Amino acid sequence: MAQRHLDPTNTTAAPADAVAGYLRERATEFLRALRTHRETGGGMASGAEESTDAALALRRSARRISGTLHTFRPLLDADWSESLRPELAWLSGTLGREHAYAARLDRLVTALNRLSGATPFPAQGTPAKPGGGSRAAGAARLGATAPAAATPHPAPDRGNLTVGAAKAGALLDRQLTLARTRAHSAALQALGSSRFHAVADSVAVLASEVPLTPTATAADLGPLAAAAHDRLRDAVTGLPLHTAGHPYNAEALIHGLSPDTAPHPQDAPWHQVRLLLRLHRYALEVLHPESVPVDVRLLAAGEALNRHRDASEAASAAAAAARTPRIAPATAYALGVLHADQRHEVEASRFAFQQCWQKEAVSTS
Amino acid sequence: MAQRHLDPTNTTAAPADAVAGYLRERATEFLRALRTHRETGGGMASGAEESTDAALALRRSARRISGTLHTFRPLLDADWSESLRPELAWLSGTLGREHAYAARLDRLVTALNRLSGATPFPAQGTPAKPGGGSRAAGAARLGATAPAAATPHPAPDRGNLTVGAAKAGALLDRQLTLARTRAHSAALQALGSSRFHAVADSVAVLASEVPLTPTATAADLGPLAAAAHDRLRDAVTGLPLHTAGHPYNAEALIHGLSPDTAPHPQDAPWHQVRLLLRLHRYALEVLHPESVPVDVRLLAAGEALNRHRDASEAASAAAAAARTPRIAPATAYALGVLHADQRHEVEASRFAFQQCWQKEAVSTS
């Protein structure tokens, strides 16, 4: 037990009803977002932004509820929480897809512009953040409720691109816009489905009464939160952090031309750490609701892993586009440069995570 | 004068005949290398390696003589030295071209293998040095005196490459081998020309009697060597070292897709520093013949700049190959990835130089 006092997640012995309170708040947020989404949705252009925000808020709450059910599962009615979690994951995945495609297109078009020298390069001393700042533009497309084909969205600025880069941009635009349109329809369909209504009903129950186990009120949250932290730490231990800490280790582009079209296997453990870091962060929110947002280093580490995931998927999208039949060699060349650029973003993100984590480890040891 | 004592190039007041001695030694080396080259050259396969070494030695001496004539020019007969320098530069350039093409092909094929996962990646903790170690193989091709078309040289290992990477490798092999063959012929032609014989005659004079100015023997070498150091330092001051010191600043790939086919303008100041660093090193050799090889950090900085130049030229070669008419999209894609990979090598080299230089600046301040 002496060891427990060293754990940063256990500064106070939080009562089990902190979990119930946290879940109730997230459930209330979920229901509020759902109401807003219904009021602003339905295809009216004026409501697009509110609808977008509402969809993001729905997803945000769904992820937190799901994460909390997972980390603190011994305190909650097992049957109930185990049936709800996969449904929340389905919802969160479905709602996130459209946003992801839009953000991916923005990231790739921003990179194409940068690679063509079409955007001014930041002044010396301000290292470029490739793909940075494109999130807002991507998010603005999320949740537009009219069919995407009828929603003119700003075309990528290809004014200063070479023919190859311009064609690559047009190809990516076509492919990712199609994917986005499909994701949009799927999300609308999901929100109208009986499956979704069952999820909403469960969350409504949660907003009024959290189904705790009989022994839950006497339980100590510390060990459960600490276990989430341990799972994160163990997963980080498995990462090649030593290599990642050497700038320009050139590892992320290994197999960049490999015939394997599957996602990079070397990325998977990083994606896993991203999820565990999020669970750890949510557990801290439960235990320390007063100190939200949490530690900036933790947030920075999470940002690095988000960037890692985004760049990894953008690199795959560029590689996939290059396999389109009958494209011009100049288009393929531009997609090759773009792919490599995004794989270097992957490497840069790992380096950034390693730097954050090193500080984190020092400060909590 | 008090300031002069702080200068690391002036630990002792070297006599002017140190320059004469240095030039005589280099001239003797030049003549010895020339003799070896003539004895081993002429197309006999058994003599290829000696011939290669001899050509490298010729170039090595020519560069040092030229650099010394430049740095210490007030001590030397102006007309004589100003007519000899461009001739030495011509010779050194002509002799270097074949080696450069061979090394470039090795670097690119090594990178293609790495990018295809065809070569084992170094163990964790040993950051990869892309393109490293390929110099020896490249050098082995230099100076082969038989016409290159009739000299079978090992084909790049494309056993595990994807079709795109394999075709890219074959295309680069074809183009750079052709360039190498032409450079080889040009070098042979140069060594048989009356222009070369005039250079050899001048160097023969130098080996016996260095044409110093009447006042040279009383001169102090320190200020001249210090001026070479100042020129280097000033040029380094103009480099974007602050940006280069931020890992993954993504600057080297800016304009990676720009329509401009000329060499990257951002590389030029680094190439200039590379030349000035070499002149500084030669000046140190003149002043401190006892401490050759010089400071390892200076050598490391020079290595970083060599790698910068090699990667820059390899990236251009990949981009140029991608402009070959009627190539397959898969080939163009592989060349795009390769181009970006080498541009990242450029960025990595700048980072490495920045790290060396920082240490250098601290140690000499």
XYZ file of C-alpha atoms in Angstrom:
730
model
C 0.000 0.000 0.000
C 2.979 2.284 0.553
C 3.583 1.999 -3.151
C 0.123 3.394 -3.867
C 1.028 6.729 -2.323
C 3.637 7.222 -5.025
C 0.955 6.997 -7.660
C 0.011 10.384 -9.105
C -3.542 9.220 -9.719
C -4.148 8.686 -6.017
C -3.699 12.054 -4.395
C -7.019 11.653 -2.595
C -9.142 8.578 -1.931
C -11.995 9.372 -4.300
C -15.411 7.985 -3.370
C -17.042 5.549 -5.775
C -19.841 7.978 -6.441
C -17.300 10.145 -8.268
C -17.737 7.574 -11.041
C -21.519 7.849 -10.842
C -21.322 11.642 -10.904
C -18.951 11.652 -13.849
C -21.132 9.248 -15.819
C -24.278 11.254 -15.049
C -22.636 14.459 -16.291
C -21.398 12.846 -19.509
C -24.819 11.277 -20.080
C -26.493 14.655 -19.603
C -24.059 16.196 -22.088
C -24.832 13.373 -24.506
C -28.585 13.996 -24.295
C -28.136 17.761 -24.647
C -25.954 17.257 -27.747
C -28.498 14.877 -29.185
C -31.263 17.432 -28.722
C -29.167 20.152 -30.376
C -28.296 17.842 -33.239
C -31.969 17.077 -33.859
C -32.936 20.738 -33.676
C -30.167 21.936 -36.007
C -29.945 18.924 -38.329
C -32.188 17.960 -41.226
C -30.351 19.687 -44.026
C -30.706 23.377 -43.197
C -27.449 25.084 -44.143
C -27.746 27.617 -41.315
C -27.678 24.798 -38.790
C -24.633 23.041 -40.211
C -22.129 24.423 -37.734
C -24.265 23.773 -34.658
C -24.985 20.341 -36.027
C -21.268 19.704 -36.411
C -20.544 20.822 -32.884
C -23.387 18.679 -31.613
C -22.059 15.602 -33.419
C -18.610 16.215 -31.933
C -20.121 16.635 -28.481
C -22.095 13.401 -28.863
C -18.926 11.564 -29.763
C -16.964 13.178 -26.963
C -19.502 12.072 -24.371
C -19.869 8.586 -25.859
C -16.111 8.021 -25.681
C -15.902 9.164 -22.075
C -18.821 7.016 -20.971
C -17.356 4.010 -22.749
C -13.887 4.588 -21.275
C -15.262 4.983 -17.765
C -17.338 1.820 -18.037
C -14.122 0.046 -19.017
C -11.756 1.398 -16.379
C -14.190 1.163 -13.491
C -16.078 -1.908 -14.629
C -15.993 -3.763 -11.227
C -18.177 -0.964 -9.811
C -20.856 -1.239 -12.471
C -23.512 -3.767 -13.312
C -21.589 -6.092 -15.593
C -24.337 -7.175 -18.014
C -25.527 -3.651 -18.516
C -22.122 -2.084 -19.033
C -20.834 -4.891 -21.231
C -23.807 -4.566 -23.546
C -23.531 -0.770 -23.721
C -19.802 -0.433 -24.428
C -19.676 -1.946 -27.933
C -22.733 0.126 -28.859
C -20.987 3.317 -27.758
C -17.891 2.286 -29.717
C -20.025 1.708 -32.816
C -21.641 5.123 -32.412
C -18.375 6.923 -31.799
C -16.760 5.200 -34.788
C -19.686 5.993 -37.077
C -19.804 9.635 -36.011
C -16.046 10.046 -36.362
C -15.617 8.716 -39.868
C -16.852 11.737 -41.814
C -14.694 14.076 -39.779
C -11.678 11.814 -40.299
C -12.018 11.794 -44.089
C -12.472 15.560 -44.218
C -9.464 16.127 -41.961
C -7.382 13.675 -43.992
C -8.133 15.516 -47.223
C -7.262 18.830 -45.597
C -4.011 17.437 -44.259
C -3.015 16.056 -47.649
C -3.976 19.167 -49.596
C -2.144 21.353 -47.080
C 0.904 19.139 -47.495
C 0.684 19.285 -51.292
C 0.606 23.060 -51.107
C 3.560 23.111 -48.748
C 5.513 20.732 -50.976
C 4.819 22.939 -53.956
C 6.037 26.029 -52.142
C 2.526 27.435 -52.586
C 2.145 28.437 -48.937
C 4.536 30.835 -47.247
C 7.003 28.992 -45.078
C 7.065 30.070 -41.426
C 9.824 32.455 -40.457
C 13.124 31.000 -39.331
C 12.909 29.735 -35.789
C 9.346 28.552 -36.178
C 9.597 24.960 -37.284
C 6.836 24.004 -39.691
C 4.029 21.872 -38.388
C 2.965 20.059 -41.522
C -0.742 19.443 -41.572
C -1.204 21.546 -38.472
C -4.087 23.923 -38.346
C -6.035 22.012 -40.944
C -8.293 20.461 -38.369
C -10.626 23.421 -38.122
C -11.283 23.440 -41.846
C -11.888 19.699 -41.752
C -14.216 19.966 -38.818
C -16.225 22.637 -40.585
C -17.293 20.013 -43.077
C -18.448 17.541 -40.485
C -22.113 17.184 -39.860
C -23.335 19.103 -42.896
C -26.665 17.434 -43.114
C -27.441 17.942 -46.788
C -26.123 15.212 -49.067
C -22.492 15.995 -49.692
C -22.868 15.839 -53.452
C -25.170 18.842 -53.255
C -23.014 20.669 -50.690
C -20.344 22.662 -52.493
C -17.327 22.736 -50.228
C -14.257 24.836 -50.897
C -12.110 23.160 -53.533
C -8.467 22.681 -52.524
C -6.383 25.646 -53.587
C -4.322 24.286 -56.434
C -3.462 27.605 -58.005
C 0.269 27.249 -57.547
C 0.630 23.511 -57.795
C 2.513 21.712 -60.530
C 0.486 19.558 -62.860
C 1.432 16.443 -60.893
C 0.591 17.936 -57.522
C -2.627 19.433 -58.894
C -3.720 16.114 -60.344
C -2.778 14.311 -57.142
C -4.851 16.837 -55.192
C -7.813 16.380 -57.523
C -7.576 12.598 -57.253
C -7.402 12.671 -53.461
C -10.232 15.177 -53.389
C -12.385 12.866 -55.493
C -11.599 9.747 -53.480
C -11.793 11.226 -50.007
C -14.864 13.319 -50.769
C -16.618 10.190 -51.951
C -15.606 8.401 -48.753
C -16.736 11.395 -46.717
C -20.104 11.502 -48.467
C -20.638 7.835 -47.726
C -19.593 8.315 -44.119
C -21.984 11.245 -43.849
C -24.889 9.162 -45.117
C -23.919 6.310 -42.825
C -23.830 8.656 -39.833
C -27.256 10.096 -40.664
C -28.623 6.626 -41.128
C -27.110 5.511 -37.825
C -28.639 8.425 -35.943
C -32.063 7.461 -37.274
C -31.722 3.764 -36.549
C -33.403 1.740 -33.804
C -29.926 0.660 -32.747
C -29.078 4.269 -31.974
C -32.359 4.800 -30.154
C -31.509 1.890 -27.882
C -28.137 3.525 -27.098
C -29.834 6.848 -26.411
C -32.305 5.095 -24.080
C -29.470 3.494 -22.140
C -27.682 6.831 -21.822
C -30.945 8.427 -20.635
C -31.105 5.813 -17.857
C -27.477 6.664 -16.991
C -28.319 10.354 -16.677
C -30.760 9.651 -13.874
C -29.475 6.487 -12.239
C -26.074 4.839 -12.651
C -26.356 1.040 -12.191
C -23.645 0.504 -9.572
C -22.928 -2.899 -8.020
C -24.034 -3.360 -4.387
C -20.437 -3.138 -3.105
C -19.460 -0.185 -5.269
C -20.088 2.592 -2.773
C -17.428 1.205 -0.429
C -14.876 0.700 -3.192
C -11.634 2.577 -3.686
C -11.167 4.054 -7.166
C -7.410 4.435 -6.813
C -6.395 0.883 -7.718
C -8.658 0.870 -10.791
C -7.290 4.180 -12.050
C -3.769 3.004 -11.234
C -4.368 -0.144 -13.279
C -5.326 2.021 -16.269
C -2.109 3.951 -15.745
C -0.144 0.691 -15.505
C -1.617 -0.579 -18.761
C -0.513 2.640 -20.438
C 2.967 2.494 -18.931
C 3.416 -1.139 -19.952
C 2.350 -0.408 -23.512
C 4.750 2.547 -23.684
C 7.540 0.274 -22.455
C 6.961 -1.840 -25.549
C 7.455 1.114 -27.913
C 10.819 1.650 -29.632
C 11.300 4.920 -27.733
C 15.068 4.765 -27.844
C 15.024 4.815 -31.639
C 12.201 7.366 -31.707
C 14.326 9.708 -29.584
C 17.048 9.827 -32.238
C 16.004 12.507 -34.715
C 15.965 11.380 -38.329
C 16.198 7.690 -37.499
C 14.505 7.007 -40.863
C 12.455 4.178 -39.408
C 8.972 5.342 -40.356
C 9.651 5.107 -44.076
C 11.107 1.604 -43.862
C 8.835 -0.553 -46.029
C 7.576 2.661 -47.648
C 7.769 0.841 -50.968
C 6.985 -2.603 -49.663
C 4.405 -4.496 -51.734
C 2.238 -4.920 -48.634
C -0.807 -2.662 -48.929
C -1.986 -3.233 -45.354
C -1.511 -0.437 -42.786
C 2.007 -0.172 -41.476
C 2.401 -2.877 -38.805
C 4.979 -0.711 -37.000
C 2.250 1.890 -36.307
C -0.106 -0.451 -34.412
C 1.589 -0.309 -30.983
C 1.542 3.496 -31.151
C -2.160 3.495 -31.981
C -2.719 1.219 -28.993
C -0.831 3.602 -26.691
C -2.997 6.430 -28.026
C -6.133 4.612 -26.836
C -4.617 3.711 -23.459
C -3.471 7.282 -22.944
C -7.019 8.451 -23.553
C -8.379 5.956 -21.021
C -5.809 7.133 -18.493
C -6.820 10.725 -19.126
C -10.512 9.945 -18.638
C -9.703 8.115 -15.386
C -7.892 11.249 -14.190
C -10.972 13.297 -15.101
C -13.078 11.013 -12.885
C -10.673 11.226 -9.963
C -9.756 14.895 -10.287
C -12.705 16.697 -11.889
C -11.368 19.940 -10.422
C -8.129 19.786 -12.425
C -9.597 19.351 -15.918
C -7.903 19.981 -18.350
C -5.225 17.706 -17.016
C -1.452 17.993 -17.148
C -0.362 19.807 -20.313
C 2.369 17.264 -20.935
C -0.219 14.504 -20.994
C -2.227 16.527 -23.471
C 0.882 17.156 -25.581
C 1.661 13.428 -25.582
C -1.895 12.750 -26.698
C -1.612 15.385 -29.421
C 1.571 13.749 -30.699
C -0.202 10.398 -30.907
C -3.197 11.936 -32.667
C -0.825 13.473 -35.182
C 0.849 10.070 -35.523
C -2.477 8.429 -36.317
C -3.541 11.184 -38.735
C -0.239 11.156 -40.625
C -0.215 7.366 -40.753
C -3.685 7.307 -42.292
C -2.913 10.182 -44.652
C 0.195 8.327 -45.866
C -1.943 5.248 -46.520
C -4.485 7.330 -48.409
C -1.734 8.735 -50.653
C -0.391 5.233 -51.300
C -3.893 3.940 -52.031
C -4.558 6.805 -54.460
C -1.327 5.924 -56.293
C -2.800 2.481 -57.031
C -5.663 4.040 -59.003
C -5.485 2.622 -62.536
C -4.409 4.798 -65.449
C -3.064 7.777 -63.499
C -0.324 9.896 -65.069
C 3.282 9.319 -63.946
C 3.466 12.924 -62.663
C 0.443 12.262 -60.448
C 1.999 9.073 -59.128
C 5.287 10.886 -58.464
C 3.512 13.594 -56.459
C 1.673 10.925 -54.468
C 4.976 9.206 -53.745
C 6.497 12.425 -52.414
C 3.326 13.005 -50.391
C 3.353 9.505 -48.964
C 6.971 9.873 -47.840
C 6.231 13.310 -46.416
C 3.444 11.922 -44.259
C 5.538 8.960 -43.141
C 8.090 11.513 -41.958
C 5.297 13.212 -40.080
C 4.726 9.821 -38.451
C 8.377 9.728 -37.446
C 8.266 13.326 -36.223
C 5.219 12.527 -34.083
C 6.998 9.606 -32.466
C 9.921 11.868 -31.671
C 7.523 14.441 -30.161
C 5.842 11.755 -28.079
C 9.194 10.453 -26.871
C 10.169 13.958 -25.765
C 6.871 14.447 -23.878
C 7.006 11.043 -22.298
C 10.586 11.473 -21.134
C 9.575 14.646 -19.271
C 6.453 12.900 -18.004
C 8.482 9.952 -16.690
C 10.942 12.264 -14.947
C 8.222 14.318 -13.315
C 6.235 11.337 -11.969
C 9.143 9.129 -10.895
C 47.050 41.523 -31.840
C 45.714 40.402 -28.472
C 42.736 39.112 -30.370
C 44.953 36.941 -32.518
C 46.017 34.901 -29.525
C 42.414 33.799 -29.093
C 42.451 32.346 -32.564
C 42.731 28.548 -32.510
C 44.551 28.592 -35.835
C 47.441 30.542 -34.388
C 48.895 28.424 -31.621
C 52.369 28.961 -33.054
C 53.731 31.563 -35.450
C 54.277 29.340 -38.480
C 57.039 30.386 -40.893
C 56.059 31.157 -44.496
C 58.053 28.216 -45.734
C 55.482 25.976 -44.075
C 53.371 26.875 -47.111
C 56.214 26.053 -49.459
C 56.832 22.751 -47.668
C 53.184 21.840 -47.750
C 52.876 22.639 -51.460
C 56.041 20.681 -52.282
C 54.705 17.614 -50.440
C 51.335 17.777 -52.173
C 53.006 18.275 -55.546
C 55.213 15.235 -54.934
C 52.131 13.193 -54.020
C 50.464 14.419 -57.195
C 53.359 13.292 -59.370
C 53.590 9.934 -57.617
C 49.836 9.367 -58.121
C 50.165 10.323 -61.758
C 52.971 7.812 -62.267
C 50.926 5.071 -60.572
C 47.912 5.945 -62.650
C 49.915 5.675 -65.878
C 51.491 2.390 -64.819
C 48.211 0.796 -63.751
C 45.900 2.409 -66.282
C 45.375 1.575 -69.913
C 42.550 -0.885 -69.573
C 44.128 -3.799 -67.700
C 41.521 -5.141 -65.291
C 44.146 -6.141 -62.697
C 45.172 -2.502 -62.392
C 41.674 -1.092 -61.900
C 41.875 -0.747 -58.129
C 45.322 0.826 -58.089
C 44.216 3.094 -60.893
C 41.180 4.121 -58.832
C 43.291 4.875 -55.804
C 45.709 6.826 -57.976
C 42.922 8.941 -59.448
C 41.617 9.694 -55.946
C 45.124 10.626 -54.810
C 45.578 12.916 -57.822
C 42.354 14.678 -56.979
C 43.195 14.885 -53.295
C 46.534 16.594 -54.038
C 45.065 18.892 -56.689
C 42.398 20.132 -54.265
C 44.924 20.811 -51.518
C 47.298 22.645 -53.822
C 44.434 24.745 -55.176
C 43.109 25.540 -51.687
C 46.536 26.517 -50.427
C 47.164 28.785 -53.417
C 43.874 30.472 -52.558
C 44.260 30.903 -48.797
C 47.905 31.987 -48.894
C 47.836 33.826 -52.219
C 49.697 36.989 -51.005
C 52.760 34.797 -50.437
C 52.783 33.371 -53.949
C 53.585 34.713 -57.387
C 50.184 36.091 -58.413
C 50.239 35.417 -62.172
C 51.493 31.899 -61.730
C 49.066 30.908 -58.996
C 46.086 32.572 -60.612
C 46.671 30.712 -63.848
C 47.155 27.359 -62.094
C 44.109 27.411 -59.801
C 41.339 27.158 -62.414
C 43.282 24.388 -64.126
C 43.465 22.412 -60.882
C 39.736 22.987 -60.347
C 39.031 21.702 -63.853
C 41.140 18.601 -63.223
C 39.620 17.895 -59.836
C 36.090 18.326 -61.215
C 36.766 16.084 -64.187
C 38.327 13.360 -62.050
C 35.522 13.522 -59.489
C 32.561 13.150 -61.814
C 32.738 9.407 -62.439
C 33.077 8.685 -58.745
C 30.120 10.963 -57.988
C 27.781 9.187 -60.434
C 28.770 5.766 -59.137
C 28.291 6.842 -55.519
C 24.941 8.441 -56.385
C 23.663 5.237 -57.932
C 24.809 3.240 -54.911
C 23.128 5.669 -52.549
C 19.846 5.530 -54.461
C 19.814 1.756 -54.848
C 20.656 1.335 -51.161
C 17.763 3.660 -50.310
C 15.379 1.772 -52.616
C 16.297 -1.458 -50.864
C 15.808 0.120 -47.469
C 12.448 1.569 -48.496
C 11.340 -1.823 -49.716
C 12.322 -3.474 -46.462
C 14.793 -5.556 -48.465
C 17.732 -4.888 -46.171
C 17.656 -5.712 -42.485
C 17.036 -2.630 -40.407
C 19.691 -1.907 -37.748
C 18.831 -3.062 -34.271
C 16.941 -0.702 -32.008
C 19.215 1.965 -30.615
C 21.283 2.172 -33.752
C 19.702 4.879 -35.856
C 19.872 4.141 -39.531
C 22.315 6.053 -41.639
C 20.629 6.003 -44.992
C 23.091 5.847 -47.802
C 25.951 5.332 -45.402
C 28.543 2.800 -46.288
C 27.784 2.974 -49.968
C 30.838 5.079 -50.720
C 33.251 2.172 -50.812
C 31.205 0.322 -53.407
C 30.923 3.495 -55.440
C 34.620 4.204 -55.193
C 35.416 0.719 -56.420
C 33.999 1.686 -59.779
C 36.059 4.811 -60.137
C 38.967 4.754 -62.428
C 38.197 1.472 -64.154
C 40.049 2.174 -67.324
C 38.224 -0.128 -69.706
C 35.192 1.459 -71.366
C 32.349 1.166 -68.887
C 30.021 -0.424 -71.440
C 32.342 -3.402 -71.590
C 32.910 -3.525 -67.818
C 30.159 -5.563 -66.207
C 29.597 -4.098 -62.761
C 27.379 -5.658 -60.126
C 23.740 -4.966 -60.924
C 21.776 -3.416 -58.069
C 20.146 -6.099 -55.939
C 16.477 -5.792 -56.808
C 15.466 -9.256 -55.648
C 13.034 -8.053 -53.015
C 11.852 -4.838 -54.561
C 8.309 -4.160 -55.658
C 7.744 -3.714 -59.343
C 7.788 0.073 -58.964
C 10.962 0.128 -56.912
C 12.612 -2.406 -59.219
C 11.754 -0.373 -62.293
C 12.905 2.821 -60.592
C 16.184 1.104 -59.738
C 16.629 -0.096 -63.304
C 15.897 3.353 -64.683
C 18.357 5.042 -62.325
C 20.918 2.354 -63.096
C 20.563 3.023 -66.808
C 20.739 6.797 -66.504
C 23.532 7.045 -63.949
C 25.607 4.319 -65.566
C 25.416 6.194 -68.849
C 26.496 9.387 -67.081
C 29.280 7.490 -65.350
C 30.505 6.014 -68.617
C 30.636 9.441 -70.192
C 32.426 10.852 -67.160
C 34.902 7.989 -67.351
C 35.662 8.727 -71.000
C 35.932 12.417 -70.265
C 38.388 11.757 -67.436
C 40.535 9.510 -69.621
C 40.469 12.071 -72.382
C 41.401 14.821 -69.939
C 44.361 12.869 -68.594
C 45.688 12.485 -72.118
C 45.164 16.113 -73.116
C 47.781 18.814 -73.587
C 45.811 20.864 -71.068
C 46.504 18.218 -68.440
C 50.155 18.003 -69.413
C 50.480 21.719 -68.799
C 48.996 21.253 -65.310
C 51.350 18.362 -64.613
C 54.294 20.496 -65.727
C 53.278 23.294 -63.350
C 52.939 20.849 -60.485
C 56.361 19.413 -61.331
C 57.812 22.917 -60.972
C 56.027 23.222 -57.638
C 57.586 19.984 -56.395
C 61.051 21.443 -56.739
C 60.603 25.177 -56.317
C 57.585 27.049 -54.958
C 57.310 30.509 -56.570
C 57.066 32.647 -53.428
C 56.923 36.456 -53.540
C 60.072 38.308 -52.404
C 58.459 39.347 -49.073
C 56.887 35.949 -48.369
C 59.578 34.531 -46.129
C 59.037 37.297 -43.569
C 55.244 36.941 -43.628
C 52.999 35.659 -40.851
C 50.634 32.896 -41.887
C 48.301 33.392 -38.951
C 46.220 36.267 -40.361
C 45.754 34.465 -43.690
C 44.607 31.249 -42.028
C 42.431 33.291 -39.669
C 40.832 34.998 -42.649
C 39.924 31.576 -44.084
C 38.386 30.712 -40.722
C 36.507 34.017 -40.689
C 35.092 33.386 -44.144
C 33.831 30.011 -42.943
C 32.347 31.457 -39.763
C 30.613 34.259 -41.660
C 29.108 31.823 -44.132
C 27.887 29.593 -41.282
C 26.285 32.651 -39.680
C 24.190 32.991 -42.828
C 22.842 29.444 -42.563
C 19.387 28.825 -41.026
C 20.992 26.920 -38.139
C 18.213 27.721 -35.707
C 15.686 25.951 -37.918
C 18.145 23.166 -38.751
C 18.530 22.485 -35.021
C 14.828 21.701 -34.661
C 14.423 18.051 -35.603
C 11.781 17.400 -38.251
C 11.457 21.035 -39.260
C 10.264 19.799 -42.677
C 12.157 22.535 -44.491
C 14.203 20.426 -46.887
C 11.147 19.086 -48.704
C 9.597 22.519 -49.191
C 9.331 23.012 -52.931
C 9.745 19.227 -53.293
C 7.001 19.372 -55.913
C 7.789 22.820 -57.224
C 7.869 23.071 -61.042
C 11.416 24.415 -60.880
C 13.813 21.733 -62.099
C 16.958 23.596 -61.071
C 18.880 22.407 -58.005
C 17.299 23.414 -54.728
C 18.272 27.066 -54.107
C 18.088 26.472 -50.348
C 21.003 24.001 -50.633
C 23.484 26.464 -52.165
C 24.630 28.202 -48.950
C 25.304 24.796 -47.384
C 27.374 23.728 -50.391
C 29.309 26.979 -50.034
C 30.019 26.275 -46.358
C 31.219 22.816 -47.334
C 33.862 24.368 -49.594
C 34.907 26.959 -47.007
C 35.164 24.280 -44.335
C 37.503 22.341 -46.595
C 39.670 25.426 -47.169
C 39.796 26.010 -43.411
C 40.836 22.401 -42.881
C 43.607 22.643 -45.473
C 44.864 25.850 -43.849
C 45.038 23.988 -40.538
C 47.025 21.248 -42.272
C 49.533 23.855 -43.446
C 49.862 25.419 -40.004
C 49.749 22.237 -37.947
C 51.117 19.422 -40.093
C 51.804 17.482 -36.891
C 48.126 17.309 -35.894
C 46.696 15.821 -39.115
C 43.998 14.491 -39.085
C 42.526 17.551 -37.478
C 39.811 17.927 -34.869
C 37.266 15.108 -35.134
C 34.391 17.557 -34.758
C 35.617 19.455 -37.790
C 35.771 16.203 -39.706
C 32.283 15.281 -38.527
C 30.955 18.665 -39.641
C 32.587 18.105 -43.024
C 31.082 14.623 -43.244
C 27.635 16.048 -42.536
C 28.068 18.558 -45.350
C 29.303 15.863 -47.730
C 26.223 13.826 -46.901
C 24.135 16.950 -47.468
C 25.612 17.399 -50.922
C 25.299 13.706 -51.826
C 21.674 13.492 -50.683
C 20.817 16.747 -52.434
C 22.228 15.450 -55.720
C 20.645 12.027 -55.286
C 17.255 13.675 -54.706
C 17.720 15.671 -57.918
C 18.657 12.520 -59.811
C 15.458 10.793 -58.623
C 13.391 13.811 -59.648
C 15.118 13.937 -63.028
C 14.505 10.226 -63.617
C 10.808 10.781 -62.880
C 10.679 13.169 -65.843
C 11.688 10.389 -68.253
C 8.899 10.077 -70.820
C 6.574 7.044 -70.801
C 7.532 5.578 -67.420
C 4.936 3.546 -65.530
C 3.023 5.246 -62.684
C 4.450 2.709 -60.198
C 7.964 3.714 -61.260
C 7.143 7.393 -60.854
C 5.610 6.741 -57.423
C 8.753 4.933 -56.253
C 10.896 7.805 -57.538
C 8.696 10.271 -55.634
C 9.154 8.350 -52.396
C 12.878 8.131 -53.099
C 13.156 11.844 -53.830
C 11.418 12.732 -50.556
C 13.576 10.226 -48.686
C 16.746 11.872 -49.960
C 15.429 15.355 -49.206
C 14.937 14.149 -45.640
C 18.515 12.981 -45.692
C 19.360 16.562 -46.645
C 17.440 17.799 -43.619
C 19.045 15.174 -41.376
C 22.504 16.267 -42.558
C 21.758 19.880 -41.710
C 20.670 18.816 -38.250
C 23.883 16.797 -37.858
C 25.968 19.775 -38.992
C 24.152 22.077 -36.586
C 24.906 19.700 -33.711
C 28.621 19.507 -34.639
C 28.908 23.216 -35.157
C 27.256 24.029 -31.860
C 29.859 21.927 -30.056
C 32.588 23.447 -32.213
C 31.463 26.986 -31.399
C 31.333 26.231 -27.675
C 34.790 24.662 -27.667
C 36.507 27.509 -29.526
C 34.722 30.460 -27.905
